[in-house]
Short mmCIF file of C-alpha atoms in Angstrom, two decimals:
data_model
loop_
_atom_site.label_atom_id
_atom_site.label_comp_id
_atom_site.label_asym_id
_atom_site.label_seq_id
_atom_site.Cartn_x
_atom_site.Cartn_y
_atom_site.Cartn_z
CA UNK A 1192 17.41 53.64 20.06
CA UNK A 1193 15.59 50.84 22.58
CA UNK A 1194 16.62 51.29 25.95
CA UNK A 1195 17.20 47.15 27.24
CA UNK A 1196 16.34 45.71 30.75
CA UNK A 1197 18.27 44.06 32.97
CA UNK A 1198 17.53 40.41 31.55
CA UNK A 1199 18.48 41.92 27.76
CA UNK A 1200 14.74 42.19 26.49
CA UNK A 1201 13.68 45.29 25.27
CA UNK A 1202 10.57 47.50 27.28
CA UNK A 1203 9.07 48.30 24.02
CA UNK A 1204 8.62 44.36 23.84
CA UNK A 1205 7.68 43.93 27.70
CA UNK A 1206 4.95 46.49 27.72
CA UNK A 1207 3.82 44.58 24.17
CA UNK A 1208 3.74 41.54 26.18
CA UNK A 1209 2.14 42.85 29.36
CA UNK A 1210 -0.42 45.05 26.53
CA UNK A 1211 -1.04 41.18 25.59
CA UNK A 1212 -1.72 40.05 29.19
CA UNK A 1213 -3.79 42.60 30.90
CA UNK A 1214 -6.04 42.01 27.06
CA UNK A 1215 -6.05 38.03 27.72
CA UNK A 1216 -7.41 38.33 31.51
CA UNK A 1217 -10.29 41.18 30.39
CA UNK A 1218 -10.95 39.49 27.50
CA UNK A 1219 -11.88 35.82 29.84
CA UNK A 1220 -13.05 37.99 32.57
CA UNK A 1221 -16.43 39.28 30.17
CA UNK A 1222 -16.38 35.90 28.40
CA UNK A 1223 -16.95 34.48 31.89
CA UNK A 1224 -19.19 37.11 32.27
CA UNK A 1225 -21.56 37.12 29.33
CA UNK A 1226 -21.45 33.04 29.71
CA UNK A 1227 -22.88 33.56 33.56
CA UNK A 1228 -25.29 36.20 32.44
CA UNK A 1229 -26.68 35.31 28.81
CA UNK A 1230 -25.52 31.38 28.29
CA UNK A 1231 -24.30 29.18 26.18
CA UNK A 1232 -25.61 30.80 23.11
CA UNK A 1233 -23.56 34.22 24.33
CA UNK A 1234 -20.91 32.38 24.83
CA UNK A 1235 -21.22 30.53 21.68
CA UNK A 1236 -21.48 33.49 19.54
CA UNK A 1237 -18.48 35.44 20.86
CA UNK A 1238 -16.67 32.12 20.21
CA UNK A 1239 -17.56 32.21 16.34
CA UNK A 1240 -16.86 36.13 16.35
CA UNK A 1241 -13.82 35.69 17.54
CA UNK A 1242 -12.65 32.09 15.49
CA UNK A 1243 -13.84 34.40 12.31
CA UNK A 1244 -11.71 37.77 13.39
CA UNK A 1245 -9.09 35.60 14.27
CA UNK A 1246 -8.66 34.25 10.89
CA UNK A 1247 -9.50 37.05 8.83
CA UNK A 1248 -6.78 38.65 10.01
CA UNK A 1249 -4.34 35.82 9.82
CA UNK A 1250 -5.72 33.13 7.91
CA UNK A 1251 -3.23 30.65 8.19
CA UNK A 1252 -4.54 30.32 11.81
CA UNK A 1253 -8.18 28.24 9.87
CA UNK A 1254 -5.62 24.95 8.69
CA UNK A 1255 -3.34 25.29 12.24
CA UNK A 1256 -6.77 24.67 14.45
CA UNK A 1257 -8.76 22.67 12.04
CA UNK A 1258 -6.34 20.11 11.77
CA UNK A 1259 -5.89 19.67 15.50
CA UNK A 1260 -9.18 19.54 16.11
CA UNK A 1261 -9.86 16.95 13.69
CA UNK A 1262 -9.72 13.71 14.98
CA UNK A 1263 -11.37 14.67 18.40
CA UNK A 1264 -14.73 16.90 16.05
CA UNK A 1265 -15.00 14.32 13.46
CA UNK A 1266 -16.81 11.65 14.90
CA UNK A 1267 -18.87 13.15 17.59
CA UNK A 1268 -22.45 12.41 15.14
CA UNK A 1269 -24.14 14.78 12.62
CA UNK A 1270 -26.58 17.46 15.05
CA UNK A 1271 -25.49 16.17 18.33
CA UNK A 1272 -23.90 19.23 19.21
CA UNK A 1273 -23.92 21.66 15.61
CA UNK A 1274 -28.38 21.93 13.93
CA UNK A 1275 -27.84 19.57 10.49
CA UNK A 1276 -23.65 19.99 10.67
CA UNK A 1277 -21.24 17.89 11.98
CA UNK A 1278 -19.13 19.85 14.52
CA UNK A 1279 -15.67 19.76 12.24
CA UNK A 1280 -18.03 21.36 9.54
CA UNK A 1281 -19.42 23.46 11.30
CA UNK A 1282 -16.19 24.64 12.43
CA UNK A 1283 -14.58 24.47 8.80
CA UNK A 1284 -17.47 27.00 8.28
CA UNK A 1285 -15.91 29.39 10.60
CA UNK A 1286 -12.82 29.26 9.35
CA UNK A 1287 -13.06 29.16 5.46
CA UNK A 1288 -15.73 32.53 6.02
CA UNK A 1289 -13.44 34.17 8.10
CA UNK A 1290 -10.03 33.45 6.07
CA UNK A 1291 -12.06 35.14 2.92
CA UNK A 1292 -12.99 37.80 4.43
CA UNK A 1293 -9.09 38.64 5.28
CA UNK A 1294 -8.61 38.01 1.96
CA UNK A 1295 -11.27 39.51 0.20
CA UNK A 1296 -10.04 43.09 2.28
CA UNK A 1297 -6.77 42.09 1.59
CA UNK A 1298 -7.55 42.90 -2.24
CA UNK A 1299 -9.66 45.65 -2.12
CA UNK A 1300 -6.42 47.16 -0.43
CA UNK A 1301 -4.33 46.10 -3.31
CA UNK A 1302 -3.04 43.40 -2.09
CA UNK A 1303 -1.89 41.07 -4.91
CA UNK A 1304 -4.50 37.41 -4.43
CA UNK A 1305 -2.56 34.54 -6.03
CA UNK A 1306 -4.88 31.75 -7.27
CA UNK A 1307 -3.23 30.05 -10.43
CA UNK A 1308 -3.45 26.61 -11.50
CA UNK A 1309 -1.36 24.00 -10.98
CA UNK A 1310 -1.21 20.83 -12.28
CA UNK A 1311 -3.42 18.45 -9.82
CA UNK A 1312 -5.69 21.38 -10.05
CA UNK A 1313 -7.48 20.05 -13.41
CA UNK A 1314 -8.10 16.09 -13.06
CA UNK A 1315 -8.71 17.32 -8.83
CA UNK A 1316 -11.70 19.46 -10.12
CA UNK A 1317 -13.02 17.13 -12.66
CA UNK A 1318 -13.27 14.51 -9.70
CA UNK A 1319 -15.26 16.97 -7.47
CA UNK A 1320 -17.00 17.77 -10.61
CA UNK A 1321 -17.88 14.82 -11.47
CA UNK A 1322 -18.33 13.05 -7.92
CA UNK A 1323 -21.14 16.56 -6.98
CA UNK A 1324 -22.28 18.53 -10.06
CA UNK A 1325 -22.59 15.46 -11.84
CA UNK A 1326 -24.86 12.48 -10.11
CA UNK A 1327 -27.16 15.13 -9.22
CA UNK A 1328 -27.84 16.42 -13.10
CA UNK A 1329 -27.11 12.44 -13.51
CA UNK A 1330 -30.01 11.87 -12.27
CA UNK A 1331 -32.49 14.95 -13.50
CA UNK A 1332 -31.73 13.50 -16.92
CA UNK A 1333 -33.55 10.23 -15.90
CA UNK A 1334 -36.28 11.95 -14.65
CA UNK A 1335 -36.06 11.18 -11.42
CA UNK A 1336 -36.22 13.97 -8.44
CA UNK A 1337 -32.96 14.42 -6.09
CA UNK A 1338 -34.06 13.98 -2.42
CA UNK A 1339 -32.47 15.62 0.55
CA UNK A 1340 -30.50 12.45 1.45
CA UNK A 1341 -28.97 13.28 -2.47
CA UNK A 1342 -27.86 16.01 -1.61
CA UNK A 1343 -26.53 15.48 1.78
CA UNK A 1344 -24.69 12.88 0.12
CA UNK A 1345 -22.58 15.01 -1.93
CA UNK A 1346 -21.37 17.43 1.09
CA UNK A 1347 -18.88 15.44 2.33
CA UNK A 1348 -17.14 16.26 -1.16
CA UNK A 1349 -17.75 19.94 -1.00
CA UNK A 1350 -15.97 20.24 2.23
CA UNK A 1351 -13.32 18.71 1.12
CA UNK A 1352 -12.34 20.59 -1.79
CA UNK A 1353 -13.06 24.00 0.29
CA UNK A 1354 -10.66 22.50 2.98
CA UNK A 1355 -8.07 22.11 0.17
CA UNK A 1356 -8.80 25.66 -1.65
CA UNK A 1357 -8.22 26.56 2.17
CA UNK A 1358 -4.91 25.23 3.00
CA UNK A 1359 -3.66 25.82 -0.39
CA UNK A 1360 -4.23 29.83 -0.41
CA UNK A 1361 -2.76 30.05 3.67
CA UNK A 1362 0.07 28.05 3.95
CA UNK A 1363 2.86 29.03 2.09
CA UNK A 1364 6.12 29.21 3.79
CA UNK A 1365 8.69 25.99 4.82
CA UNK A 1366 7.68 26.96 8.50
CA UNK A 1367 3.87 26.74 8.37
CA UNK A 1368 3.86 23.56 6.67
CA UNK A 1369 6.47 22.34 9.59
CA UNK A 1370 4.03 23.92 12.26
CA UNK A 1371 0.93 21.89 10.32
CA UNK A 1372 3.46 18.42 10.12
CA UNK A 1373 2.87 18.43 13.87
CA UNK A 1374 -0.41 19.66 13.78
CA UNK A 1375 -1.12 16.82 11.82
CA UNK A 1376 1.08 13.71 13.73
CA UNK A 1377 0.41 14.10 17.15
CA UNK A 1378 -3.76 14.77 17.43
CA UNK A 1379 -2.75 11.64 15.50
CA UNK A 1380 -0.70 10.32 18.78
CA UNK A 1381 -3.86 10.71 20.81
CA UNK A 1382 -5.90 9.56 18.83
CA UNK A 1383 -3.73 6.36 18.89
CA UNK A 1384 -3.22 6.48 22.47
CA UNK A 1385 -7.19 6.33 23.01
CA UNK A 1386 -6.96 2.99 20.46
CA UNK A 1387 -5.15 1.55 22.91
CA UNK A 1388 -6.87 2.23 26.10
CA UNK A 1389 -9.98 1.90 24.50
CA UNK A 1390 -9.45 -1.90 23.40
CA UNK A 1391 -7.51 -2.36 26.91
CA UNK A 1392 -10.94 -1.66 28.26
CA UNK A 1393 -10.35 0.88 30.08
CA UNK A 1394 -13.66 1.90 32.06
CA UNK A 1395 -12.95 5.91 31.35
CA UNK A 1396 -12.46 5.79 28.18
CA UNK A 1397 -15.25 3.64 27.05
CA UNK A 1398 -17.87 6.72 29.23
CA UNK A 1399 -16.49 8.55 27.17
CA UNK A 1400 -17.09 7.79 24.18
CA UNK A 1401 -19.96 6.42 24.53
CA UNK A 1402 -21.27 9.37 25.56
CA UNK A 1403 -20.12 12.15 23.04
CA UNK A 1404 -18.67 9.59 20.34
CA UNK A 1405 -21.07 6.98 18.46
CA UNK A 1406 -18.98 3.25 16.92
CA UNK A 1407 -19.42 1.19 14.66
CA UNK A 1408 -20.18 -2.06 14.30
CA UNK A 1409 -17.99 -4.14 16.51
CA UNK A 1410 -18.61 -2.73 20.02
CA UNK A 1411 -17.10 -0.45 21.67
CA UNK A 1412 -13.65 -2.14 23.20
CA UNK A 1413 -13.55 -4.54 20.51
CA UNK A 1414 -11.71 -1.97 18.40
CA UNK A 1415 -10.13 1.34 18.10
CA UNK A 1416 -13.37 3.01 16.47
CA UNK A 1417 -11.28 5.61 19.05
CA UNK A 1418 -13.35 9.92 19.02
CA UNK A 1419 -13.68 9.06 14.59
CA UNK A 1420 -16.05 6.77 15.81
CA UNK A 1421 -14.99 4.33 13.40
CA UNK A 1422 -11.82 1.68 13.33
CA UNK A 1423 -11.49 2.33 9.33
CA UNK A 1424 -11.32 5.71 10.00
CA UNK A 1425 -8.93 5.14 13.08
CA UNK A 1426 -6.29 3.01 11.35
CA UNK A 1427 -6.30 5.39 8.31
CA UNK A 1428 -5.49 8.29 10.15
CA UNK A 1429 -3.20 6.74 12.07
CA UNK A 1430 -1.44 5.09 9.27
CA UNK A 1431 -1.24 8.26 8.01
CA UNK A 1432 0.03 10.29 10.70
CA UNK A 1433 2.69 7.40 10.76
CA UNK A 1434 4.00 7.42 7.37
CA UNK A 1435 4.11 11.43 8.36
CA UNK A 1436 6.50 10.62 10.94
CA UNK A 1437 8.84 8.32 9.19
CA UNK A 1438 9.00 10.90 5.68
CA UNK A 1439 9.93 13.82 8.23
CA UNK A 1440 12.62 12.20 10.73
CA UNK A 1441 14.42 10.00 7.54
CA UNK A 1442 14.93 13.88 6.36
CA UNK A 1443 15.65 14.98 9.64
CA UNK A 1444 12.75 17.31 10.33
CA UNK A 1445 11.72 15.99 13.99
CA UNK A 1446 13.98 15.31 16.72
CA UNK A 1447 15.19 11.53 17.08
CA UNK A 1448 13.08 11.85 20.53
CA UNK A 1449 10.16 12.83 18.97
CA UNK A 1450 9.52 10.96 16.36
CA UNK A 1451 10.45 7.62 18.45
CA UNK A 1452 8.28 8.31 20.52
CA UNK A 1453 5.14 9.85 18.03
CA UNK A 1454 6.31 6.47 16.06
CA UNK A 1455 5.81 4.26 18.76
CA UNK A 1456 2.92 4.98 19.88
CA UNK A 1457 1.17 5.43 16.47
CA UNK A 1458 2.94 1.77 15.40
CA UNK A 1459 0.84 0.36 18.89
CA UNK A 1460 -2.32 1.84 17.40
CA UNK A 1461 -2.10 0.69 14.41
CA UNK A 1462 -2.39 -2.90 16.05
CA UNK A 1463 -5.61 -1.66 18.60
CA UNK A 1464 -7.44 -0.44 15.25
CA UNK A 1465 -8.59 -4.18 14.84
CA UNK A 1466 -9.42 -3.72 11.36
CA UNK A 1467 -8.15 -6.42 9.05
CA UNK A 1468 -8.01 -3.51 6.29
CA UNK A 1469 -5.78 -1.54 8.66
CA UNK A 1470 -3.51 -4.13 8.49
CA UNK A 1471 -3.06 -4.54 5.10
CA UNK A 1472 -2.86 -0.97 4.78
CA UNK A 1473 0.02 -1.06 7.05
CA UNK A 1474 1.28 -3.48 5.07
CA UNK A 1475 0.66 -1.75 1.87
CA UNK A 1476 1.93 1.82 3.41
CA UNK A 1477 5.21 -0.81 4.57
CA UNK A 1478 6.05 -2.01 1.04
CA UNK A 1479 5.98 1.75 -0.67
CA UNK A 1480 8.35 2.94 2.12
CA UNK A 1481 10.46 0.60 1.95
CA UNK A 1482 10.69 0.81 -1.64
CA UNK A 1483 11.39 4.11 -1.38
CA UNK A 1484 14.22 4.03 1.08
CA UNK A 1485 15.91 0.98 0.81
CA UNK A 1486 18.35 2.68 4.06
CA UNK A 1487 15.80 2.20 6.31
CA UNK A 1488 15.98 -2.24 5.83
CA UNK A 1489 19.26 -1.76 7.67
CA UNK A 1490 18.46 0.31 10.15
CA UNK A 1491 15.47 -2.02 10.55
CA UNK A 1492 17.28 -4.52 12.86
CA UNK A 1493 17.79 -1.51 15.07
CA UNK A 1494 13.91 -0.81 15.82
CA UNK A 1495 12.87 -4.52 16.63
CA UNK A 1496 12.21 -4.06 20.54
CA UNK A 1497 10.53 -0.39 20.04
CA UNK A 1498 8.48 -2.67 17.71
CA UNK A 1499 8.19 -5.60 19.27
CA UNK A 1500 6.59 -3.80 22.08
CA UNK A 1501 4.36 -1.65 20.60
CA UNK A 1502 3.05 -5.22 19.22
CA UNK A 1503 2.30 -6.35 22.66
CA UNK A 1504 0.58 -3.41 23.26
CA UNK A 1505 -1.88 -3.42 20.48
CA UNK A 1506 -1.57 -7.68 20.96
CA UNK A 1507 -5.50 -7.64 22.47
CA UNK A 1508 -7.41 -6.16 19.17
CA UNK A 1509 -5.10 -8.36 16.83
CA UNK A 1510 -5.52 -11.28 19.44
CA UNK A 1511 -9.81 -10.53 19.37
CA UNK A 1512 -9.55 -10.04 15.81
CA UNK A 1513 -7.89 -12.97 14.75
CA UNK A 1514 -10.77 -15.33 16.65
CA UNK A 1515 -12.72 -15.15 13.53
CA UNK A 1516 -10.43 -17.85 11.94
CA UNK A 1517 -10.78 -19.62 14.83
CA UNK A 1518 -14.26 -20.22 14.57
CA UNK A 1519 -13.99 -21.44 10.95
CA UNK A 1520 -14.10 -18.74 8.84
CA UNK A 1521 -11.93 -18.09 5.96
CA UNK A 1522 -12.19 -14.72 6.05
CA UNK A 1523 -13.49 -11.97 8.44
CA UNK A 1524 -16.79 -12.69 9.02
CA UNK A 1525 -17.31 -8.57 8.30
CA UNK A 1526 -16.84 -9.58 4.97
CA UNK A 1527 -19.11 -12.05 4.03
CA UNK A 1528 -21.58 -9.29 5.20
CA UNK A 1529 -20.31 -6.95 3.00
CA UNK A 1530 -20.46 -9.49 0.13
CA UNK A 1531 -23.81 -10.06 0.70
CA UNK A 1532 -24.85 -6.59 0.85
CA UNK A 1533 -23.13 -5.61 -2.32
CA UNK A 1534 -24.56 -9.04 -4.37
CA UNK A 1535 -27.84 -9.13 -3.39
CA UNK A 1536 -28.87 -5.01 -3.36
CA UNK A 1537 -25.84 -3.72 -5.33
CA UNK A 1538 -24.86 -5.04 -8.07
CA UNK A 1539 -28.51 -6.10 -9.50
CA UNK A 1540 -29.01 -2.44 -10.16
CA UNK A 1541 -25.63 -1.54 -11.23
CA UNK A 1542 -26.18 -4.84 -13.93
CA UNK A 1543 -28.95 -2.88 -15.82
CA UNK A 1544 -26.90 -0.45 -16.92
CA UNK A 1545 -26.45 1.91 -14.18
CA UNK A 1546 -22.57 1.89 -14.00
CA UNK A 1547 -22.96 3.82 -16.81
CA UNK A 1548 -23.47 6.91 -15.69
CA UNK A 1549 -24.22 5.99 -12.10
CA UNK A 1550 -27.34 5.05 -9.81
CA UNK A 1551 -27.22 7.74 -6.78
CA UNK A 1552 -25.43 9.88 -4.91
CA UNK A 1553 -26.58 8.61 -2.24
CA UNK A 1554 -25.40 4.78 -1.17
CA UNK A 1555 -26.85 4.02 1.83
CA UNK A 1556 -30.18 1.82 1.53
CA UNK A 1557 -32.78 1.00 3.98
CA UNK A 1558 -32.93 -2.14 5.06
CA UNK A 1559 -34.98 -5.00 4.41
CA UNK A 1560 -34.87 -7.08 8.17
CA UNK A 1561 -36.09 -5.46 11.35
CA UNK A 1562 -32.95 -5.98 13.16
CA UNK A 1563 -30.89 -3.49 10.85
CA UNK A 1564 -31.96 0.01 9.52
CA UNK A 1565 -29.47 0.77 6.38
CA UNK A 1566 -27.19 -0.83 4.03
CA UNK A 1567 -24.17 0.42 4.01
CA UNK A 1568 -22.12 -0.24 0.78
CA UNK A 1569 -19.01 -1.36 0.95
CA UNK A 1570 -16.20 -1.07 -1.36
CA UNK A 1571 -14.45 2.13 -3.18
CA UNK A 1572 -14.47 1.18 -6.61
CA UNK A 1573 -18.25 0.33 -6.65
CA UNK A 1574 -19.32 3.36 -4.96
CA UNK A 1575 -17.70 5.61 -7.64
CA UNK A 1576 -19.92 3.46 -10.16
CA UNK A 1577 -22.37 4.12 -7.76
CA UNK A 1578 -22.40 7.77 -7.35
CA UNK A 1579 -21.71 9.24 -10.82
CA UNK A 1580 -20.96 6.02 -13.10
CA UNK A 1581 -17.81 5.26 -15.73
CA UNK A 1582 -16.80 9.36 -15.64
CA UNK A 1583 -16.29 9.36 -11.87
CA UNK A 1584 -14.12 6.40 -11.75
CA UNK A 1585 -12.17 7.83 -15.19
CA UNK A 1586 -11.38 11.00 -13.21
CA UNK A 1587 -10.21 9.26 -10.55
CA UNK A 1588 -7.75 7.28 -12.55
CA UNK A 1589 -6.92 10.19 -13.99
CA UNK A 1590 -6.15 11.97 -10.77
CA UNK A 1591 -3.87 8.52 -9.25
CA UNK A 1592 -1.87 8.96 -12.40
CA UNK A 1593 -1.46 12.91 -11.43
CA UNK A 1594 -0.68 12.37 -8.25
CA UNK A 1595 1.96 9.25 -8.42
CA UNK A 1596 3.53 11.14 -11.62
CA UNK A 1597 3.50 14.91 -9.10
CA UNK A 1598 4.90 12.65 -6.09
CA UNK A 1599 7.64 10.85 -8.00
CA UNK A 1600 9.16 14.23 -8.39
CA UNK A 1601 9.20 16.23 -5.85
CA UNK A 1602 9.58 12.64 -2.94
CA UNK A 1603 13.63 12.79 -4.08
CA UNK A 1604 13.61 17.08 -2.19
CA UNK A 1605 14.97 17.10 1.81
CA UNK A 1606 12.47 19.50 3.19
CA UNK A 1607 8.80 19.88 4.12
CA UNK A 1608 7.54 19.04 1.02
CA UNK A 1609 9.52 16.73 0.08
CA UNK A 1610 8.20 14.69 3.13
CA UNK A 1611 4.76 15.68 2.25
CA UNK A 1612 4.63 14.38 -1.43
CA UNK A 1613 6.19 10.80 -0.21
CA UNK A 1614 3.71 10.79 2.41
CA UNK A 1615 0.70 11.36 -0.26
CA UNK A 1616 2.30 8.72 -2.21
CA UNK A 1617 2.47 6.50 0.36
CA UNK A 1618 -1.62 6.96 1.09
CA UNK A 1619 -2.37 6.94 -2.06
CA UNK A 1620 -1.29 3.70 -2.59
CA UNK A 1621 -2.96 2.41 0.53
CA UNK A 1622 -6.30 4.01 -1.16
CA UNK A 1623 -5.90 2.27 -4.45
CA UNK A 1624 -5.55 -1.31 -3.30
CA UNK A 1625 -7.85 -0.61 0.05
CA UNK A 1626 -10.66 0.88 -2.04
CA UNK A 1627 -11.23 -2.56 -3.03
CA UNK A 1628 -12.67 -3.50 -0.20
CA UNK A 1629 -13.68 -0.83 1.60
CA UNK A 1630 -14.40 3.63 1.00
CA UNK A 1631 -10.99 5.28 2.09
CA UNK A 1632 -11.04 8.49 -0.12
CA UNK A 1633 -13.65 10.38 1.47
CA UNK A 1634 -13.44 8.82 4.85
CA UNK A 1635 -13.66 11.31 7.92
CA UNK A 1636 -10.86 12.10 9.31
CA UNK A 1637 -8.41 10.16 6.64
CA UNK A 1638 -9.94 11.94 3.82
CA UNK A 1639 -9.29 15.24 5.25
CA UNK A 1640 -5.89 15.33 6.03
CA UNK A 1641 -5.74 12.66 2.35
CA UNK A 1642 -6.86 16.52 0.70
CA UNK A 1643 -4.01 18.56 2.89
CA UNK A 1644 -1.52 16.23 1.55
CA UNK A 1645 -2.99 17.23 -1.91
CA UNK A 1646 -2.94 21.21 -1.15
CA UNK A 1647 0.70 20.91 -0.56
CA UNK A 1648 1.69 18.67 -2.68
CA UNK A 1649 0.02 20.10 -5.64
CA UNK A 1650 0.91 24.21 -4.54
CA UNK A 1651 4.29 23.48 -5.03
CA UNK A 1652 4.55 21.13 -8.19
CA UNK A 1653 4.48 23.67 -10.44
CA UNK A 1654 7.07 26.26 -8.47
CA UNK A 1655 9.22 22.70 -8.52
CA UNK A 1656 9.25 22.92 -12.31
CA UNK A 1657 9.98 26.29 -13.49
#
């Protein structure tokens, strides 16, 4: 029998804690000494080895670390910290390698590896293949040689597919899923705070963003580009987090204070994003939520004061964007530029039967003007036709039907799986509507969250059917 100390803690547990503390102190001293002696390269190597070993020992650590760092690393420019790749892509490669190494060791040891085909896997697999392999094969069939830019253009979808597999294989229990919920929500709250401070012209925040994170067009302080480097990505990220907060709080999975604080900050962040597409997405998400949860209509009056304060906090960016209409524009000025790019640079190449098999994996074109370098295709459905033609568009429609069918079964559950399914349904409707004017499926940050939601829901749908 284990004897107990005075405070009721087992001595064996105390010894284990002391050993853990001693090992942590020794590791910190060794790492500090090596970083001083060997420099940043040695320190980075030790960090990579440590992350690899931790994920090999406990694979679920990989999605935890990726989710908590996602909104802060995804917006750093490619090649700024890591050659060729974005920091979050390099981190995912290390985490995935560690988890795979640990899985291989367990398989060789005789443990069962549970990798089964689920209902959502087939349409999702077709979408991935038609967004990566097919565009390159189509170019070669038409006698064109893929360039380096074409090859790099398919990498984001490959990264999302790898993230999908990582979450599917490692996040298994409800406790792990609830932990992932908080690792999604609270970094999203931080992003919302950054968006609010950015649009309020807080100097230190603007200086920090200017030093590390590039921004999209529109100015550093006029829109909430945040650490994602894009106001559109910021808006999508915040809306997914806010939807998850609502779906979890309705099931009693989050404490009332926790849900209220997170919802208040995220709600203000929706306005601070400074994007018309974000506000349209919020309207779509709100309609879906009110339709699925009629009881919220009766409770809405209680939250009006909180909503009013959130509106005031996020108002500067909203009022700044509304100035477009005071200048005589019937639509946002940025939308006029998008339409001009589509009609002059993209539709002529799609009209020549390019929409049948696709034009190129890379939709970024060199600009003929001197005031800009590149032209971007800002339409999700045209992006699908440009990259993979009618086959890719058909695969997206097939996946959409499968997602909405699956979530309609799982969203009635009162556990974390039900909350993730309801959030996925909300987010997917946003993608379906907003893809008319923007690319949302593989947008950095929010695209990662979409595939995390897909991984969770697809991993549970067979269990629900059985």
